[in-house]
XYZ file of C-alpha atoms in Angstrom:
444
model
C 49.755 29.145 101.665
C 52.965 27.747 103.177
C 54.217 24.313 103.596
C 57.201 22.646 105.186
C 59.813 20.883 103.050
C 62.844 19.072 104.386
C 65.976 18.273 102.411
C 68.710 15.858 103.436
C 72.089 16.987 102.273
C 73.173 20.054 104.162
C 73.164 23.727 103.432
C 71.143 24.943 100.451
C 73.127 26.704 97.725
C 72.519 30.487 97.948
C 71.159 30.586 94.397
C 68.541 27.959 95.216
C 67.557 29.876 98.332
C 67.036 33.057 96.394
C 65.216 31.403 93.488
C 62.924 29.369 95.749
C 62.206 32.338 98.031
C 63.320 30.350 101.064
C 63.127 32.617 104.078
C 64.867 30.565 106.746
C 68.560 29.526 106.910
C 69.439 25.855 106.688
C 69.816 24.410 110.162
C 70.139 26.293 113.424
C 73.835 26.983 112.836
C 73.749 27.072 109.049
C 75.972 23.954 109.089
C 73.639 21.141 110.123
C 73.455 18.018 107.882
C 69.797 18.577 107.062
C 68.046 21.675 105.885
C 64.522 22.714 106.832
C 63.190 25.292 104.460
C 59.847 27.052 104.748
C 58.768 27.826 101.190
C 55.727 30.007 100.505
C 53.609 27.936 98.090
C 51.707 30.943 96.797
C 54.864 31.918 94.873
C 55.757 30.308 91.579
C 58.793 28.345 92.649
C 58.201 25.419 90.272
C 60.120 27.139 87.433
C 63.100 27.355 89.753
C 63.058 23.595 90.366
C 62.646 22.926 86.676
C 65.582 25.242 86.030
C 67.703 23.224 88.420
C 66.770 19.904 86.796
C 67.501 21.060 83.265
C 71.198 20.250 83.374
C 72.635 23.501 84.718
C 76.205 23.182 86.047
C 75.336 23.569 89.725
C 72.663 20.870 89.330
C 75.413 18.246 89.239
C 76.334 19.045 92.812
C 75.769 15.937 94.982
C 73.781 18.076 97.404
C 70.800 17.989 95.030
C 70.503 14.793 93.059
C 68.132 14.377 90.132
C 65.874 11.948 92.040
C 65.234 14.521 94.759
C 64.568 17.209 92.181
C 62.001 15.042 90.426
C 60.228 14.417 93.711
C 60.349 18.133 94.441
C 58.652 18.867 91.127
C 55.915 16.331 91.908
C 55.359 17.803 95.370
C 55.180 21.319 94.015
C 52.749 20.285 91.273
C 50.486 18.749 93.900
C 50.753 21.923 95.968
C 49.841 24.122 93.043
C 46.803 21.977 92.248
C 45.763 22.177 95.898
C 45.928 25.970 95.825
C 43.630 25.982 92.753
C 41.071 23.618 94.254
C 40.841 24.713 97.882
C 40.779 28.007 99.708
C 42.229 26.579 102.918
C 45.960 26.144 103.296
C 47.691 22.870 102.729
C 48.151 20.962 106.034
C 51.511 21.906 107.492
C 53.580 18.738 107.535
C 57.188 17.741 107.213
C 57.851 16.295 103.781
C 61.091 15.062 102.282
C 62.090 15.026 98.641
C 61.809 11.226 98.567
C 59.279 8.731 97.269
C 57.556 8.571 100.603
C 57.416 12.341 100.863
C 55.953 12.699 97.383
C 53.445 9.910 98.021
C 52.290 11.515 101.268
C 51.631 14.846 99.543
C 49.639 13.263 96.703
C 47.524 11.136 99.057
C 46.779 14.189 101.162
C 45.485 15.941 98.042
C 43.410 12.900 97.023
C 41.918 12.506 100.486
C 40.744 16.106 100.522
C 39.191 15.757 97.053
C 37.191 12.757 98.271
C 36.233 14.458 101.537
C 34.768 17.446 99.671
C 33.327 15.266 96.843
C 35.037 17.740 94.559
C 33.884 17.371 90.918
C 37.365 17.885 89.539
C 36.338 16.085 86.328
C 34.470 19.204 85.261
C 37.836 20.828 84.518
C 39.714 18.743 81.956
C 43.062 20.392 82.589
C 42.949 19.921 86.343
C 41.616 16.378 85.981
C 44.465 15.322 83.684
C 47.019 16.917 86.009
C 45.565 14.853 88.839
C 45.716 11.764 86.629
C 49.426 12.292 86.099
C 49.973 12.625 89.832
C 48.140 9.340 90.459
C 50.186 7.651 87.722
C 53.357 8.937 89.367
C 52.169 7.587 92.708
C 51.532 4.141 91.201
C 54.846 4.073 89.348
C 56.990 4.861 92.380
C 55.164 2.231 94.452
C 55.596 3.919 97.838
C 53.353 6.203 99.839
C 54.983 6.023 103.277
C 53.580 5.948 106.753
C 52.539 9.597 106.586
C 50.150 8.892 103.697
C 46.575 10.039 104.159
C 45.176 7.053 102.188
C 46.022 3.374 101.910
C 46.806 1.781 98.564
C 43.346 0.233 98.469
C 41.743 3.603 99.065
C 43.887 5.156 96.352
C 42.721 2.468 93.911
C 39.067 3.042 94.851
C 39.475 6.788 94.536
C 40.890 6.354 91.039
C 37.744 4.432 90.057
C 35.583 7.119 91.653
C 37.310 9.890 89.705
C 37.123 8.046 86.378
C 33.448 7.242 86.966
C 32.862 10.924 87.626
C 34.487 11.771 84.312
C 32.318 9.244 82.418
C 29.125 10.466 84.070
C 30.059 14.062 83.314
C 30.733 13.176 79.656
C 27.563 11.192 78.966
C 25.091 12.161 81.696
C 26.033 15.678 82.843
C 22.595 16.273 84.384
C 22.806 13.246 86.666
C 24.196 14.237 90.056
C 22.322 11.659 92.104
C 25.113 9.100 91.756
C 27.473 11.484 93.550
C 25.054 11.831 96.444
C 24.748 8.034 96.644
C 28.511 7.571 97.083
C 28.502 7.592 100.862
C 31.561 5.363 101.255
C 34.742 4.846 99.290
C 34.447 1.068 99.024
C 34.550 -1.605 96.349
C 30.908 -2.647 96.724
C 29.592 0.901 96.403
C 31.801 1.557 93.389
C 30.743 -1.680 91.688
C 27.080 -0.717 92.037
C 27.786 2.768 90.705
C 29.686 1.409 87.686
C 26.890 -1.056 86.935
C 24.327 1.753 87.152
C 26.400 3.761 84.678
C 26.555 0.870 82.191
C 22.812 0.287 82.570
C 22.179 3.939 81.745
C 24.382 3.616 78.652
C 22.293 0.601 77.619
C 19.103 2.586 77.966
C 20.145 5.862 76.380
C 23.050 5.153 74.021
C 23.789 1.614 72.812
C 24.057 -1.954 74.105
C 27.023 -2.788 76.334
C 27.689 -5.602 78.769
C 26.296 -4.045 81.910
C 26.890 -6.848 84.386
C 29.705 -6.196 86.865
C 30.848 -9.570 88.171
C 33.949 -8.407 90.048
C 34.496 -5.619 92.549
C 38.262 -5.373 92.206
C 39.256 -1.744 91.437
C 41.438 -2.806 88.507
C 38.485 -4.610 86.944
C 36.213 -1.624 87.511
C 38.792 0.666 85.939
C 38.858 -1.576 82.874
C 35.079 -1.335 82.491
C 35.397 2.456 82.511
C 38.366 2.597 80.137
C 37.112 0.459 77.231
C 33.599 0.026 75.861
C 32.491 -3.598 76.202
C 30.276 -3.655 73.135
C 27.433 -6.112 72.903
C 27.921 -6.915 69.232
C 24.852 -7.992 67.245
C 26.482 -9.772 64.303
C 26.308 -13.466 63.441
C 29.198 -15.813 63.961
C 29.542 -19.579 64.075
C 31.995 -20.692 66.739
C 32.854 -24.259 65.825
C 33.987 -25.089 69.360
C 30.781 -24.236 71.192
C 28.001 -23.859 68.614
C 26.178 -25.834 65.958
C 23.935 -24.751 63.131
C 20.897 -25.847 65.114
C 21.591 -23.021 67.560
C 20.246 -20.621 64.928
C 16.686 -20.086 63.765
C 15.623 -20.242 60.139
C 16.507 -18.950 57.641
C 19.795 -18.033 59.382
C 20.646 -21.710 59.857
C 20.133 -22.518 56.187
C 22.080 -19.487 54.943
C 25.020 -20.350 57.167
C 25.091 -23.835 55.673
C 24.775 -22.608 52.093
C 27.650 -20.199 52.717
C 29.865 -23.139 53.685
C 29.721 -22.983 57.472
C 29.628 -26.670 58.441
C 31.099 -27.090 61.912
C 31.405 -30.649 63.102
C 29.682 -31.844 66.242
C 30.960 -34.504 68.605
C 30.199 -37.102 65.974
C 32.180 -35.240 63.326
C 29.029 -34.511 61.335
C 27.424 -31.257 60.379
C 26.551 -30.215 63.909
C 22.841 -30.882 63.562
C 22.614 -29.841 59.907
C 22.123 -33.292 58.386
C 18.815 -32.145 56.914
C 20.702 -29.562 54.840
C 23.294 -31.956 53.442
C 21.697 -32.019 49.992
C 22.058 -28.253 49.479
C 24.921 -27.009 47.275
C 27.446 -24.622 48.819
C 27.740 -21.235 47.114
C 29.321 -17.852 47.691
C 26.781 -15.401 49.116
C 28.948 -12.342 48.453
C 27.107 -9.725 46.438
C 23.763 -11.534 46.370
C 22.053 -8.922 48.534
C 22.186 -6.317 45.758
C 20.598 -8.757 43.305
C 17.809 -9.690 45.729
C 16.965 -6.002 46.234
C 16.166 -5.738 42.499
C 13.766 -8.681 42.440
C 9.994 -8.334 42.542
C 9.347 -9.798 45.958
C 7.090 -9.250 48.950
C 8.243 -6.208 50.900
C 9.210 -8.245 53.943
C 11.492 -10.440 51.797
C 12.938 -7.694 49.634
C 13.767 -5.620 52.741
C 14.879 -8.356 55.143
C 16.696 -10.937 53.040
C 19.444 -8.567 51.776
C 20.102 -7.465 55.354
C 20.343 -11.060 56.518
C 22.685 -11.975 53.660
C 24.966 -9.057 54.508
C 24.938 -10.008 58.186
C 25.906 -13.589 57.393
C 28.812 -12.285 55.287
C 29.647 -9.516 57.828
C 29.282 -6.973 55.048
C 26.631 -4.522 56.271
C 29.109 -1.699 56.845
C 27.687 -1.229 60.324
C 29.923 -1.477 63.377
C 27.299 -3.355 65.374
C 26.294 -5.923 62.756
C 29.640 -6.857 61.224
C 31.082 -8.177 64.495
C 29.795 -10.846 66.825
C 30.229 -11.654 70.487
C 32.500 -14.544 69.465
C 34.730 -12.162 67.500
C 35.070 -9.920 70.527
C 35.725 -12.834 72.873
C 38.482 -14.168 70.638
C 40.198 -10.798 70.442
C 39.584 -10.174 66.747
C 38.388 -6.643 67.541
C 40.118 -3.969 69.601
C 37.504 -2.480 71.882
C 37.142 1.303 71.602
C 37.903 3.572 74.515
C 35.308 5.632 76.332
C 35.082 9.155 74.971
C 32.347 11.527 73.920
C 33.300 11.124 70.264
C 33.249 7.318 70.377
C 29.984 7.259 72.316
C 28.203 9.552 69.862
C 29.528 7.630 66.852
C 28.428 4.294 68.288
C 25.039 5.758 69.186
C 24.487 6.867 65.581
C 25.632 3.471 64.273
C 23.302 1.729 66.706
C 20.340 3.772 65.493
C 21.117 2.622 61.937
C 21.611 -0.972 63.109
C 18.224 -1.022 64.834
C 16.466 -0.266 61.541
C 18.326 -3.102 59.813
C 17.675 -5.507 62.688
C 13.964 -4.706 62.497
C 13.910 -5.764 58.839
C 15.825 -8.955 59.637
C 13.485 -9.781 62.533
C 10.445 -9.244 60.311
C 11.826 -11.728 57.764
C 12.530 -14.362 60.437
C 9.031 -13.920 61.858
C 7.530 -14.213 58.377
C 9.365 -17.467 57.649
C 8.345 -18.908 61.010
C 4.637 -18.500 60.163
C 4.913 -21.235 57.518
C 8.438 -22.601 57.536
C 7.714 -25.646 55.376
C 6.590 -23.340 52.575
C 8.579 -20.141 52.936
C 11.979 -21.607 53.820
C 12.357 -23.602 50.562
C 11.243 -20.475 48.723
C 14.049 -18.493 50.354
C 16.539 -21.191 49.341
C 15.433 -21.036 45.721
C 15.681 -17.268 45.784
C 19.287 -17.481 46.913
C 20.256 -19.909 44.165
C 18.528 -17.852 41.481
C 20.371 -14.741 42.686
C 23.614 -16.706 42.554
C 22.964 -17.692 38.930
C 22.263 -14.080 38.084
C 25.522 -13.060 39.732
C 27.447 -15.584 37.648
C 25.961 -14.160 34.475
C 23.707 -17.097 33.634
C 20.912 -14.626 32.877
C 22.746 -11.859 31.073
C 19.484 -10.175 30.139
C 17.299 -10.921 33.104
C 13.650 -11.023 32.103
C 11.851 -10.708 35.400
C 8.447 -11.280 33.845
C 9.476 -14.601 32.231
C 12.603 -15.984 33.894
C 14.237 -19.231 32.816
C 12.755 -20.895 35.928
C 9.557 -19.855 37.627
C 10.368 -18.061 40.835
C 8.712 -19.703 43.855
C 8.066 -16.393 45.638
C 5.260 -14.202 44.243
C 5.979 -10.658 43.244
C 3.502 -9.098 45.627
C 2.725 -8.786 49.325
C -0.489 -10.786 49.008
C -0.028 -13.912 51.126
C -3.415 -15.465 50.398
C -1.980 -17.799 47.766
C -2.386 -21.504 47.654
C 0.371 -23.494 49.299
C 0.986 -25.231 45.994
C 2.218 -22.029 44.376
C 4.728 -21.535 47.218
C 6.049 -25.065 46.997
C 9.489 -24.716 45.383
C 11.010 -27.225 43.047
C 14.656 -28.154 43.040
C 15.881 -26.323 39.915
C 17.060 -28.763 37.290
C 20.152 -26.661 36.679
C 21.375 -27.091 40.273
C 23.344 -30.273 40.723
C 26.296 -31.588 42.658
C 26.896 -33.269 45.973
C 26.853 -31.586 49.387
C 29.709 -29.177 49.707
C 30.116 -28.720 45.991
C 29.382 -25.571 44.045
C 26.264 -25.357 41.967
C 26.783 -26.166 38.292
C 24.603 -24.338 35.758
C 22.611 -26.316 33.270
C 23.592 -25.827 29.629
C 20.019 -24.927 28.737
C 20.304 -21.706 30.747
C 23.653 -20.488 29.437
C 21.989 -17.922 27.222
C 19.433 -15.194 27.805
C 15.934 -16.119 28.897
C 13.785 -17.369 26.051
C 11.453 -14.819 24.654
């Protein structure tokens, strides 16, 4: 393969001619102010250019400035990549060692990749070399009139290539998307990106799949970072109130001290909870797991407590959409490793969410009975945590537990009706104070 390169500064130094395998003298009379050198691109002349730009004495000659040498390296790198990707020769054109010349060569390479729908992403080394060429093109900011693509087309092609890489990483068997890309346009790319995110939702983990902008920069961002759809709880005081949550989530948020004010400066719809003492829920989940409770409560309530305190240890449940929106979390980048890790975490999160959902559904069947029982459970666990019952006697506790120790729900409503424990006192917002009668172990 041969291509035509044009310099600007007169006769080429003999050493450069010999090293670059140039086979035509500079200018018709060897003295003209510009040199036109035919260089066979199937020879490894890149090391020669690198040798020149490494600070050798003759490199300081004004005939070959560093800027031109850098452009020459870029042009030769593009030519080498072309020779690896295509069997046909590079189009014979006149290129100069300038920004416009380098931009024209890169766009010619990009245009041919799009024309052949070449799956360059299947070769990591070649793909990353092409990435560097595109970055160079964007940094220099010029492509010249001889460019094979416009800036808009270059931006769309960058999205197309990155989408190809993501599809190859996560859905290597899916080639239909490539056949559907009939045009290199923003609308077609936006649909393709949205289809990719929908497939991730179905086969990997939840992400925000809606694509509400067709700008190439926006589409690139959706393919560079994973827009997680976090499942954790969070109370945004600016836009939410406690009444936005179902029970027993609403009550647990209040007990934990989350009391955002509404427009009236109150408890944001939580006036009915104002008589409940505020306590620290940290560590109560482990205590609840040891209690003799119905399976749905023993399995679901610890999960819900950990979710309220963002202490599940699961990437999906310890962060909320509000946390992500406020920038508290740095979104992970798309990669095979990150995708597989998040998929495994999501599988674990689904099991925990199922237990939490079962508890919420159970409470909703008889909220007037089961919700007060859940409250009493929380306060009893808190007393245990503080060491009120140093030798917990689960068969005869200091206060009768309102929740039966079995899964049998055919009990009278009277047995489920909780009583406000006499040892819990204080005004709203204050911590619970233990009663002196329960400072010691449970009576035998």
